[in-house]
């Protein structure tokens, strides 16, 4: 967007300079307009620009507008009286606070666990590839599966009566637990399933970064007297920072809108008590209860949270000149 | 500082398909305390593998490596008290120069922070990088990174320095000045140094002794001039010296060597060392003389094919019959391509090698056994 503006400004300045220079232009204005780089490149950047503008940014704007109305049930929204009533309601709704708390627990625990497990797997695999032979596809496989498939899969595994998880813990004489029904543990069970699915992804990101570190660095630190643990802590892992940042942004954003997995695992808009997050609450309000305006307000709150998460990342990229 | 000994060290790599490659074959070298030993050879000769075995980065298939009579075969790299300079420098990109240099001290000693700081600063001053201490490797030029890499190993004051082609990423001018500087530093510190290179100029100018490897087999360990004047075999003779030694395939026939296009009369003290098996006659380009007139025993008419003027000298590519060779002559002399000149191959400068084994049967005579070529 910024680039387009800068480009327009530059074109404008250029054409001004030309007229100020007083050079006689034999070609017609229309012809010059058609020869303009900006116009000529329009067929290429135009469609995506318009599509993004209309379907993403306009939709966000309209959603915000909707959240200021009292739109419920059938019929159309009344845009004549706009207020922040829905936002006040948001702050007073205990269910929202619980959903927000769950969202944050999910976000923090899920992201950190994925990063740690992914890092561990990547290091093990990198050592195999670097100092021996190994294969990596198997670890990425969960991430290649659809949420609907893995959610169904976990539903069976978490089944109270004959699920494999209960069979397994039964070996140690504990359980059975109602993994998906008990408000105390349901969030943990969901997080575990998500971590299983996403660790492969973080591993691949880490692995790519690890693979780009030359073996010389490992050897130099060994000759320098560092033990394997110290080598990873002081030499290798600090070099994975950029990979960690980009993986965490993806994970955090996913955690904020983890609706589809929850929808599939609980087979509906209503997760069991203890596992409700903002995303499910938003969809439930809007499409379950026809509280369109209130749902929009939750959506905007979620949007602001997402922005707050990626803003530092974008700023970081901006200062490094990557944006 | 330590006396390092390699005793029939062998390294065998096993490929994926189970086949075995012998990278280093029973190499034995005794490296004196404080000595600067250069391992030199063409690429793939096993010199880097040998160095990496000393460092502990590669396991030893058989044989032993010992430091001051302590066998270090099974001591991990981190406990060997060895510092290594890598070809790529292998500086840690996320650390400043100071942190890079402190890292080894922090990991391998129990020195306090103050002591480490003092040591790092002293070394940095010695290397002329004291003003770069707070910068990161990415902000430094190749030459500065090289200095940091050296400083990083010097600061540790190790028993042995290992250097793996440390100058090969520098441009020619910088490389020759770093060569001198490295020698100065090594002299000053007196630390045993093993230096790997494929560049024979580095080998000749820097080493107290050089060890020449080919195909994993040690060919000769001797001072540079000994290798130059008294090569033990044809490989060493051809590898050391630039342009390299001329070789002519010959056979002893009575009192003379006969080859394609010319014959070479020999005196009895040389013929006595030979039998009738095929031999190779070797002579260095700078020992071939261009003379006026003809008629002598070792004088031949040769056609000039190409002249490469180097300023101080000319490399003249010559031909007798179908045999081609190179002579290095005074740069002031005018020689034109296509001209026929008379050359002399002085008998005191020739080497004779066994064509089968490559073994030196006769090496050149040195005047008064001085390690200097005769004028």
XYZ file of C-alpha atoms in Angstrom:
698
model
C 0.000 0.000 0.000
C 2.755 2.385 0.986
C 4.668 1.485 -2.130
C 1.685 2.236 -4.326
C 1.307 5.655 -2.724
C 4.981 6.415 -3.104
C 4.817 5.327 -6.695
C 1.844 7.549 -7.403
C 3.557 10.492 -5.776
C 6.687 9.913 -7.815
C 4.733 9.705 -11.051
C 2.948 12.910 -10.205
C 6.195 14.705 -9.476
C 7.731 13.404 -12.659
C 4.903 14.618 -14.844
C 4.989 17.995 -13.127
C 8.654 18.335 -13.738
C 8.065 17.634 -17.361
C 5.501 20.402 -17.745
C 7.610 22.831 -15.766
C 10.494 22.069 -18.069
C 8.307 23.353 -20.841
C 9.257 20.636 -23.256
C 6.778 20.373 -26.089
C 4.970 17.082 -26.076
C 3.820 15.991 -29.456
C 1.971 12.986 -28.167
C -1.566 13.419 -26.919
C -2.346 13.345 -23.217
C -4.350 10.167 -23.623
C -1.455 8.479 -25.330
C 0.938 9.542 -22.589
C -1.488 8.327 -19.977
C -1.570 4.904 -21.623
C 2.219 4.730 -21.813
C 2.539 5.493 -18.148
C 4.230 2.630 -16.248
C 1.666 2.848 -13.513
C -1.217 2.403 -15.903
C 0.555 -0.248 -17.905
C 1.305 -2.335 -14.847
C -2.268 -1.950 -13.530
C -3.585 -5.217 -15.022
C -1.046 -7.054 -12.893
C -1.385 -5.438 -9.506
C -4.930 -4.185 -9.979
C -6.986 -7.366 -9.515
C -5.268 -8.566 -6.343
C -5.313 -5.022 -5.010
C -9.034 -4.694 -5.591
C -9.828 -8.174 -4.306
C -7.802 -7.669 -1.126
C -9.217 -4.189 -0.644
C -12.810 -5.271 -1.095
C -12.909 -8.680 0.529
C -10.471 -8.118 3.369
C -10.182 -4.488 4.308
C -13.677 -3.416 3.305
C -15.070 -6.465 5.098
C -13.202 -5.524 8.253
C -14.547 -1.990 7.981
C -18.074 -3.198 7.431
C -17.736 -5.611 10.320
C -16.728 -2.740 12.555
C -19.714 -0.729 11.375
C -21.952 -3.699 12.082
C -20.585 -3.978 15.606
C -21.868 -0.466 16.316
C -25.465 -1.389 15.437
C -28.007 -3.495 17.352
C -28.396 -5.989 14.522
C -30.005 -9.241 15.687
C -32.115 -11.934 14.138
C -33.560 -11.564 10.674
C -33.897 -8.584 8.439
C -31.338 -5.902 7.790
C -29.139 -3.871 10.088
C -30.167 -0.412 11.136
C -27.249 1.920 10.521
C -29.049 5.045 11.695
C -28.144 4.779 15.366
C -24.550 3.734 16.038
C -23.076 3.322 19.514
C -20.512 1.338 21.460
C -23.151 -0.561 23.429
C -21.845 -3.947 22.212
C -18.369 -3.170 23.463
C -19.703 -2.253 26.884
C -21.596 -5.529 26.919
C -18.374 -7.273 25.927
C -16.601 -5.998 29.012
C -19.439 -6.978 31.294
C -19.956 -10.488 29.938
C -18.259 -13.062 32.243
C -18.352 -15.626 29.436
C -16.178 -13.292 27.381
C -13.659 -13.008 30.162
C -13.520 -16.748 30.510
C -13.108 -17.153 26.762
C -10.360 -14.529 26.779
C -8.589 -16.278 29.628
C -8.812 -19.600 27.764
C -7.609 -17.951 24.581
C -4.543 -16.674 26.377
C -3.826 -19.972 28.093
C -4.116 -21.725 24.749
C -1.974 -19.094 23.090
C 0.835 -19.136 25.615
C 0.977 -22.838 26.435
C 0.426 -23.963 22.849
C 3.004 -21.583 21.384
C 5.717 -22.253 23.926
C 5.234 -26.025 23.903
C 5.259 -26.136 20.110
C 8.402 -24.040 19.976
C 10.185 -26.227 22.514
C 9.145 -29.559 21.015
C 9.814 -28.301 17.495
C 13.263 -27.133 18.553
C 14.060 -30.444 20.203
C 12.914 -32.437 17.185
C 14.765 -30.157 14.780
C 18.004 -30.472 16.725
C 17.735 -34.263 16.883
C 16.940 -34.468 13.208
C 19.625 -31.998 12.235
C 22.179 -34.055 14.101
C 21.028 -37.129 12.238
C 21.223 -35.405 8.873
C 24.450 -33.567 9.664
C 26.360 -36.331 11.372
C 24.594 -39.337 9.913
C 21.531 -40.184 7.910
C 17.941 -39.294 8.565
C 14.548 -38.543 7.151
C 12.169 -35.796 8.096
C 8.893 -36.274 6.234
C 7.356 -38.332 9.003
C 7.455 -35.411 11.428
C 5.718 -33.042 9.052
C 2.937 -35.499 8.276
C 0.504 -34.370 11.045
C 0.666 -30.826 9.732
C -0.261 -32.011 6.253
C -3.538 -33.497 7.535
C -6.738 -31.516 7.618
C -8.022 -30.276 10.991
C -11.282 -32.071 10.409
C -9.416 -35.348 10.050
C -7.106 -34.886 13.026
C -9.938 -33.557 15.197
C -12.035 -36.626 14.472
C -9.017 -38.718 15.175
C -8.460 -37.109 18.567
C -12.166 -37.439 19.380
C -11.795 -41.163 19.082
C -8.574 -41.233 21.006
C -10.017 -39.137 23.833
C -13.196 -41.207 24.061
C -14.090 -41.883 27.721
C -15.063 -45.516 27.295
C -12.758 -47.046 24.720
C -10.402 -44.278 23.621
C -6.763 -45.217 23.230
C -5.635 -42.455 25.591
C -7.621 -43.901 28.454
C -6.435 -47.393 27.551
C -2.889 -46.086 27.727
C -3.137 -44.283 31.070
C -5.030 -47.337 32.311
C -1.794 -49.305 32.039
C -0.425 -47.132 34.831
C -3.579 -47.643 36.874
C -4.998 -44.153 36.445
C -8.112 -42.918 34.794
C -10.289 -43.283 32.917
C -10.771 -39.563 32.396
C -13.399 -37.743 30.458
C -10.807 -35.784 28.507
C -13.198 -33.734 26.450
C -15.973 -33.464 29.041
C -14.160 -32.451 32.197
C -13.857 -28.636 32.374
C -10.648 -29.020 34.398
C -8.722 -30.873 31.724
C -10.494 -30.221 28.449
C -8.337 -27.230 27.535
C -5.207 -29.222 28.234
C -6.444 -32.061 26.037
C -7.154 -29.637 23.196
C -3.756 -28.006 23.570
C -2.054 -31.398 23.525
C -3.772 -32.319 20.270
C -2.864 -28.979 18.696
C 0.734 -29.277 19.810
C 0.881 -32.712 18.226
C -0.307 -31.245 14.970
C 1.853 -28.129 14.944
C 5.174 -29.336 16.347
C 6.098 -30.712 12.926
C 5.586 -27.283 11.471
C 7.827 -25.508 13.984
C 10.355 -28.287 13.540
C 10.535 -27.644 9.804
C 11.031 -23.919 10.350
C 13.779 -24.571 12.909
C 15.332 -27.260 10.769
C 15.625 -24.894 7.811
C 17.442 -22.414 10.044
C 19.654 -25.129 11.524
C 20.582 -26.442 8.115
C 21.866 -22.999 7.179
C 24.395 -22.991 10.028
C 27.691 -24.322 8.659
C 29.181 -27.405 10.327
C 32.307 -25.316 10.932
C 30.419 -23.488 13.676
C 29.753 -26.744 15.506
C 33.356 -27.801 15.129
C 34.773 -24.425 16.099
C 32.810 -24.462 19.338
C 33.898 -28.017 20.083
C 37.536 -27.065 19.562
C 36.848 -23.997 21.703
C 36.036 -26.403 24.523
C 32.252 -26.193 24.677
C 30.197 -29.237 25.669
C 27.312 -30.206 23.396
C 24.785 -28.577 25.694
C 26.753 -25.358 25.999
C 27.369 -25.331 22.247
C 23.639 -25.400 21.521
C 22.841 -22.885 24.224
C 25.499 -20.339 23.309
C 26.291 -20.855 19.650
C 23.499 -22.623 17.803
C 20.185 -21.651 19.412
C 20.913 -17.895 19.471
C 21.278 -18.099 15.709
C 17.746 -19.505 15.436
C 16.125 -16.320 16.701
C 14.675 -15.182 13.354
C 13.162 -18.644 12.817
C 11.718 -18.586 16.315
C 10.130 -15.181 15.773
C 8.453 -16.118 12.521
C 7.270 -19.482 13.861
C 5.812 -17.879 16.981
C 3.899 -15.284 14.991
C 2.293 -18.053 12.944
C 1.509 -20.106 16.046
C 0.094 -17.197 18.005
C -2.116 -16.103 15.150
C -3.332 -19.641 14.758
C -4.033 -19.955 18.468
C -6.127 -16.779 18.369
C -8.418 -18.160 15.708
C -8.280 -21.882 16.430
C -11.978 -22.152 15.678
C -11.972 -24.916 13.093
C -10.184 -27.467 15.242
C -12.479 -26.874 18.208
C -15.529 -26.928 15.984
C -14.512 -30.303 14.594
C -13.450 -31.816 17.899
C -16.677 -30.894 19.682
C -18.901 -31.279 16.649
C -20.557 -27.879 16.967
C -20.356 -24.240 17.967
C -20.448 -25.012 21.638
C -17.189 -26.381 23.033
C -17.462 -28.105 26.399
C -17.259 -25.814 29.323
C -13.656 -24.900 29.988
C -12.587 -24.900 26.347
C -14.466 -21.895 25.009
C -12.217 -19.374 23.309
C -12.970 -16.010 21.717
C -13.123 -17.479 18.227
C -15.773 -20.047 19.127
C -17.673 -17.533 21.204
C -17.696 -15.143 18.258
C -19.071 -17.690 15.812
C -21.607 -18.930 18.338
C -22.951 -15.465 19.069
C -23.240 -14.617 15.385
C -24.364 -17.800 13.729
C -25.794 -19.712 16.681
C -27.729 -16.959 18.427
C -28.102 -14.519 15.514
C -26.489 -11.838 17.697
C -24.828 -10.388 14.576
C -23.784 -7.079 16.038
C -22.423 -8.616 19.231
C -20.541 -11.262 17.231
C -19.033 -8.473 15.157
C -17.859 -6.716 18.283
C -16.113 -9.915 19.457
C -14.568 -10.235 16.005
C -13.182 -6.720 16.259
C -11.768 -7.471 19.711
C -10.065 -10.555 18.297
C -8.784 -8.514 15.382
C -7.264 -5.944 17.730
C -5.619 -8.738 19.753
C -4.119 -10.207 16.574
C -2.813 -6.809 15.550
C -1.260 -6.347 18.971
C 0.558 -9.646 18.514
C 1.925 -9.052 15.049
C 2.630 -5.338 15.445
C 6.004 -5.870 17.159
C 6.912 -8.384 14.465
C 5.934 -6.039 11.653
C 7.812 -3.214 13.324
C 10.858 -5.427 13.660
C 10.665 -6.356 9.978
C 10.169 -2.713 9.094
C 13.264 -1.558 10.970
C 15.300 -4.250 9.232
C 14.039 -3.025 5.886
C 12.222 -6.244 5.043
C 8.867 -4.625 4.545
C 53.311 -25.894 23.781
C 53.778 -29.486 23.068
C 55.587 -32.130 21.173
C 53.076 -33.762 18.857
C 53.522 -37.195 17.415
C 51.565 -38.997 14.738
C 52.298 -42.711 14.655
C 51.045 -44.722 11.634
C 47.819 -42.773 11.676
C 45.206 -44.151 9.303
C 41.738 -42.945 8.434
C 39.282 -45.065 6.497
C 35.931 -43.658 5.445
C 33.108 -46.091 4.743
C 30.802 -45.005 1.957
C 27.041 -45.550 1.867
C 27.476 -48.571 -0.376
C 29.914 -50.166 2.057
C 33.023 -49.454 0.037
C 35.996 -48.113 1.927
C 38.137 -45.127 1.088
C 41.531 -44.783 2.673
C 41.922 -41.053 3.208
C 45.080 -41.184 5.287
C 47.423 -44.148 5.073
C 49.838 -44.858 7.923
C 51.154 -41.333 8.296
C 53.897 -40.875 10.893
C 55.196 -37.400 11.661
C 57.104 -36.128 14.671
C 56.360 -32.473 15.267
C 58.812 -30.753 17.576
C 57.815 -28.364 20.298
C 57.387 -24.929 18.762
C 57.779 -26.165 15.232
C 55.837 -24.781 12.285
C 54.891 -27.795 10.206
C 53.095 -27.362 6.910
C 50.960 -30.180 5.537
C 50.787 -29.723 1.814
C 49.447 -31.666 -1.125
C 46.891 -31.575 -3.910
C 43.208 -31.526 -2.967
C 41.950 -34.852 -1.682
C 45.389 -35.907 -0.466
C 44.245 -36.311 3.135
C 45.918 -33.238 4.612
C 42.721 -31.755 6.038
C 41.634 -35.147 7.364
C 44.979 -35.477 9.131
C 44.523 -32.041 10.692
C 40.975 -32.850 11.742
C 42.178 -36.040 13.401
C 44.682 -34.022 15.414
C 41.860 -31.647 16.349
C 39.599 -34.506 17.391
C 36.935 -33.680 14.825
C 37.515 -36.951 13.031
C 38.005 -40.345 14.642
C 41.254 -42.208 14.068
C 40.842 -45.590 12.376
C 44.212 -46.883 13.520
C 47.526 -45.582 14.802
C 47.974 -43.040 17.569
C 48.299 -39.313 17.953
C 50.025 -38.135 21.080
C 50.666 -34.797 22.700
C 53.704 -34.789 24.967
C 53.603 -38.608 25.163
C 49.937 -38.582 26.128
C 47.860 -40.491 23.581
C 44.886 -38.315 22.680
C 43.014 -40.681 20.350
C 40.037 -40.946 22.673
C 40.104 -37.484 24.193
C 37.216 -35.399 22.809
C 38.054 -32.258 20.865
C 36.922 -29.968 23.646
C 39.461 -31.375 26.103
C 42.495 -31.432 23.818
C 43.781 -27.919 24.480
C 44.051 -27.280 20.767
C 42.984 -24.209 18.835
C 41.971 -24.297 15.223
C 41.588 -21.677 12.530
C 39.075 -22.678 9.886
C 39.171 -21.841 6.218
C 35.745 -20.224 6.535
C 36.888 -18.601 9.839
C 33.738 -20.039 11.488
C 33.211 -16.913 13.580
C 29.976 -16.939 15.560
C 27.828 -14.430 13.675
C 25.619 -13.442 16.612
C 28.526 -12.542 18.895
C 30.732 -9.481 18.850
C 34.439 -9.852 18.196
C 35.036 -9.638 21.939
C 32.503 -12.393 22.639
C 33.947 -14.529 19.866
C 37.376 -14.236 21.400
C 36.201 -14.771 24.971
C 34.105 -17.817 24.132
C 36.948 -20.316 24.104
C 38.391 -18.989 27.362
C 34.998 -19.073 29.052
C 34.360 -22.635 27.909
C 37.750 -24.208 28.401
C 39.225 -22.418 31.435
C 37.966 -21.219 34.786
C 39.391 -17.740 34.342
C 37.534 -14.807 35.853
C 35.862 -12.164 33.748
C 38.575 -9.591 34.389
C 41.354 -11.916 33.389
C 39.503 -12.895 30.229
C 38.952 -9.261 29.381
C 42.633 -8.457 29.825
C 43.735 -11.431 27.744
C 41.298 -10.630 24.951
C 42.358 -7.015 24.858
C 46.059 -7.870 24.817
C 45.585 -10.319 21.970
C 43.375 -7.899 20.067
C 46.101 -5.294 20.330
C 48.679 -7.748 19.085
C 46.463 -8.563 16.097
C 45.607 -4.915 15.475
C 41.882 -5.479 15.966
C 41.383 -3.662 19.268
C 39.041 -1.172 17.635
C 36.817 -3.898 16.213
C 36.067 -5.564 19.543
C 32.454 -4.406 19.800
C 31.556 -5.177 16.196
C 29.962 -8.295 14.823
C 31.667 -10.484 12.222
C 29.152 -9.475 9.546
C 30.414 -5.889 9.741
C 34.045 -6.832 9.101
C 35.997 -7.263 5.882
C 37.473 -10.630 4.951
C 40.916 -9.624 6.176
C 39.556 -8.382 9.496
C 37.547 -11.576 9.974
C 40.723 -13.511 9.315
C 42.501 -11.568 12.049
C 39.653 -12.168 14.460
C 39.741 -15.889 13.682
C 43.462 -15.938 14.383
C 43.025 -13.840 17.498
C 40.331 -16.184 18.731
C 42.732 -19.113 18.654
C 45.771 -17.191 19.889
C 43.982 -15.844 22.942
C 43.520 -19.366 24.231
C 47.267 -19.986 24.359
C 46.785 -23.615 23.267
C 49.280 -26.463 23.188
C 48.950 -26.737 19.429
C 47.631 -24.440 16.720
C 45.885 -26.026 13.806
C 45.240 -23.993 10.688
C 43.178 -25.250 7.799
C 43.986 -23.171 4.717
C 43.457 -19.982 6.722
C 44.623 -17.639 3.991
C 42.844 -19.104 1.004
C 39.880 -16.735 1.162
C 42.025 -13.604 1.029
C 43.119 -11.737 -2.070
C 46.693 -12.207 -3.264
C 48.196 -9.042 -1.734
C 46.605 -9.543 1.659
C 47.551 -13.181 1.603
C 51.247 -12.473 1.233
C 51.229 -9.870 3.989
C 49.277 -12.186 6.305
C 51.798 -14.893 5.525
C 54.591 -12.819 6.963
C 52.490 -11.730 9.881
C 51.504 -15.296 10.736
C 55.144 -16.288 10.778
C 56.000 -13.364 13.019
C 53.221 -14.272 15.440
C 54.166 -17.935 15.462
C 57.793 -16.997 16.113
C 56.758 -14.706 18.922
C 54.476 -17.228 20.608
C 56.561 -20.288 19.846
C 53.481 -22.508 19.749
C 53.613 -25.769 17.826
C 51.684 -25.164 14.645
C 50.281 -27.486 12.030
C 49.279 -25.619 8.920
C 47.375 -27.140 6.020
C 47.586 -25.645 2.566
C 47.519 -26.637 -1.078
C 49.592 -23.606 -1.963
C 53.241 -24.543 -2.274
C 54.386 -20.918 -1.915
C 52.872 -20.883 1.561
C 54.478 -24.234 2.276
C 57.917 -23.110 1.122
C 57.915 -19.735 2.826
C 56.233 -20.480 6.126
C 57.174 -23.937 7.264
C 60.099 -24.985 9.392
C 59.429 -28.296 7.777
C 56.894 -29.396 5.250
C 55.106 -32.694 5.014
C 53.973 -33.571 1.532
C 51.009 -35.902 1.161
C 49.596 -37.546 -1.908
C 46.694 -39.964 -1.985
C 46.783 -40.228 1.804
C 50.395 -41.340 1.791
C 53.168 -39.266 3.271
C 55.740 -38.571 0.561
C 58.395 -36.627 2.424
C 58.891 -34.617 5.597
C 61.807 -32.218 5.406
C 62.774 -28.567 5.388
C 61.454 -26.651 2.392
C 64.870 -26.438 0.714
C 65.543 -30.111 1.265
C 62.250 -30.951 -0.428
C 63.157 -28.602 -3.213
C 66.660 -29.844 -3.845
C 66.547 -33.383 -2.564
C 63.070 -34.675 -3.297
C 62.583 -38.264 -2.283
C 60.447 -39.021 -5.281
C 59.089 -37.673 -8.506
C 55.825 -36.496 -6.923
C 57.621 -34.215 -4.468
C 59.930 -32.978 -7.200
C 56.980 -32.071 -9.396
C 54.814 -30.651 -6.624
C 57.335 -28.273 -5.109
C 58.505 -25.478 -7.369
C 56.701 -23.252 -9.830
C 56.873 -23.707 -12.774
C 57.314 -27.329 -11.857
C 60.239 -29.546 -12.682
C 60.587 -30.799 -16.259
C 60.458 -34.562 -16.678
C 61.761 -36.598 -19.580
C 61.103 -40.323 -19.993
C 64.490 -41.976 -20.626
C 66.272 -45.304 -20.540
C 69.888 -46.031 -19.700
C 71.857 -47.149 -22.748
C 75.513 -47.632 -21.925
C 76.922 -44.328 -20.743
C 73.969 -42.259 -21.730
C 70.243 -41.788 -21.181
C 68.216 -42.141 -24.347
C 64.805 -40.535 -24.738
C 62.574 -39.308 -27.501
C 64.423 -36.770 -29.567
C 67.595 -36.537 -27.542
C 70.232 -38.401 -25.624
C 71.896 -37.358 -22.417
C 75.452 -38.504 -21.616
C 76.059 -39.281 -17.963
C 79.162 -39.470 -15.885
C 80.002 -42.746 -14.195
C 79.047 -41.687 -10.660
C 75.458 -41.335 -11.814
C 75.297 -44.359 -14.093
C 76.522 -46.412 -11.199
C 73.253 -45.740 -9.368
C 71.094 -46.860 -12.274
C 70.208 -50.142 -13.877
C 68.474 -50.656 -17.198
C 64.928 -50.099 -15.991
C 63.102 -47.066 -17.372
C 63.851 -43.799 -15.624
C 62.692 -40.200 -15.604
C 65.177 -37.398 -16.014
C 64.179 -34.275 -14.092
C 65.514 -30.752 -14.242
C 64.118 -27.530 -12.819
C 63.247 -24.789 -15.324
C 65.641 -22.331 -13.693
C 68.550 -24.761 -14.095
C 68.204 -24.842 -17.858
C 70.650 -22.400 -19.416
C 70.250 -20.589 -22.697
C 73.677 -20.307 -24.290
C 75.312 -19.092 -27.477
C 76.910 -21.594 -29.810
C 76.607 -25.363 -29.718
C 78.732 -28.426 -29.396
C 78.875 -29.314 -25.684
C 77.809 -32.645 -24.262
C 74.601 -31.461 -22.660
C 73.683 -28.832 -25.188
C 70.725 -29.070 -27.524
C 68.935 -26.993 -30.124
C 65.350 -26.285 -29.089
C 62.451 -24.434 -30.678
C 60.760 -21.653 -28.700
C 56.989 -22.217 -28.572
C 55.745 -19.561 -26.156
C 57.413 -16.882 -24.059
C 55.746 -15.756 -20.812
C 57.461 -12.584 -19.658
C 57.255 -12.174 -15.875
C 59.372 -9.022 -15.748
C 62.311 -10.286 -13.772
C 62.380 -13.518 -15.726
C 60.897 -15.228 -18.740
C 59.208 -18.598 -18.725
C 60.145 -20.055 -22.078
C 58.192 -23.030 -23.392
C 60.546 -25.103 -25.532
C 60.451 -28.181 -27.731
C 63.019 -30.719 -28.775
C 61.373 -33.051 -31.262
C 58.056 -33.853 -29.583
C 59.309 -33.297 -26.056
C 58.060 -30.094 -24.481
C 59.486 -28.417 -21.424
C 59.903 -25.053 -19.723
C 62.989 -22.986 -18.990
C 63.115 -19.944 -16.754
C 65.674 -17.433 -17.956
C 66.688 -13.853 -17.257
C 63.951 -11.374 -18.020
C 66.298 -8.968 -19.834
C 67.049 -11.451 -22.540
C 65.063 -11.056 -25.741
C 63.583 -14.279 -27.035
C 61.004 -14.515 -29.769
C 58.553 -17.261 -30.469
C 59.520 -19.621 -33.265
C 63.234 -18.944 -32.865
C 65.658 -21.811 -32.316
C 67.906 -21.499 -29.291
C 70.636 -23.572 -27.756
C 70.054 -24.835 -24.258
C 72.269 -26.589 -21.776
C 71.022 -29.079 -19.208
C 73.894 -29.050 -16.685
C 74.626 -32.469 -15.296
C 75.046 -31.243 -11.736
C 71.421 -30.020 -11.749
C 69.688 -33.149 -12.928
C 67.544 -35.558 -10.939
C 66.866 -39.141 -11.962
C 63.786 -41.016 -10.816
C 62.675 -44.598 -11.209
C 59.813 -44.493 -13.674
C 57.931 -47.340 -11.974
C 58.169 -46.342 -8.332
C 58.931 -42.648 -8.732
C 61.722 -43.038 -6.221
C 64.657 -40.625 -6.586
C 67.739 -42.528 -7.790
C 69.895 -39.467 -8.044
C 69.408 -35.904 -6.835
C 71.214 -32.812 -7.981
C 74.619 -31.938 -6.594
C 74.769 -28.930 -4.360
C 77.941 -26.852 -4.313
C 79.673 -27.412 -0.995
C 76.452 -28.968 0.262
C 74.976 -25.538 0.683
C 71.231 -25.566 0.460
C 71.449 -23.090 -2.341
C 71.264 -23.616 -6.072
C 74.557 -23.238 -7.911
C 75.006 -19.973 -9.726
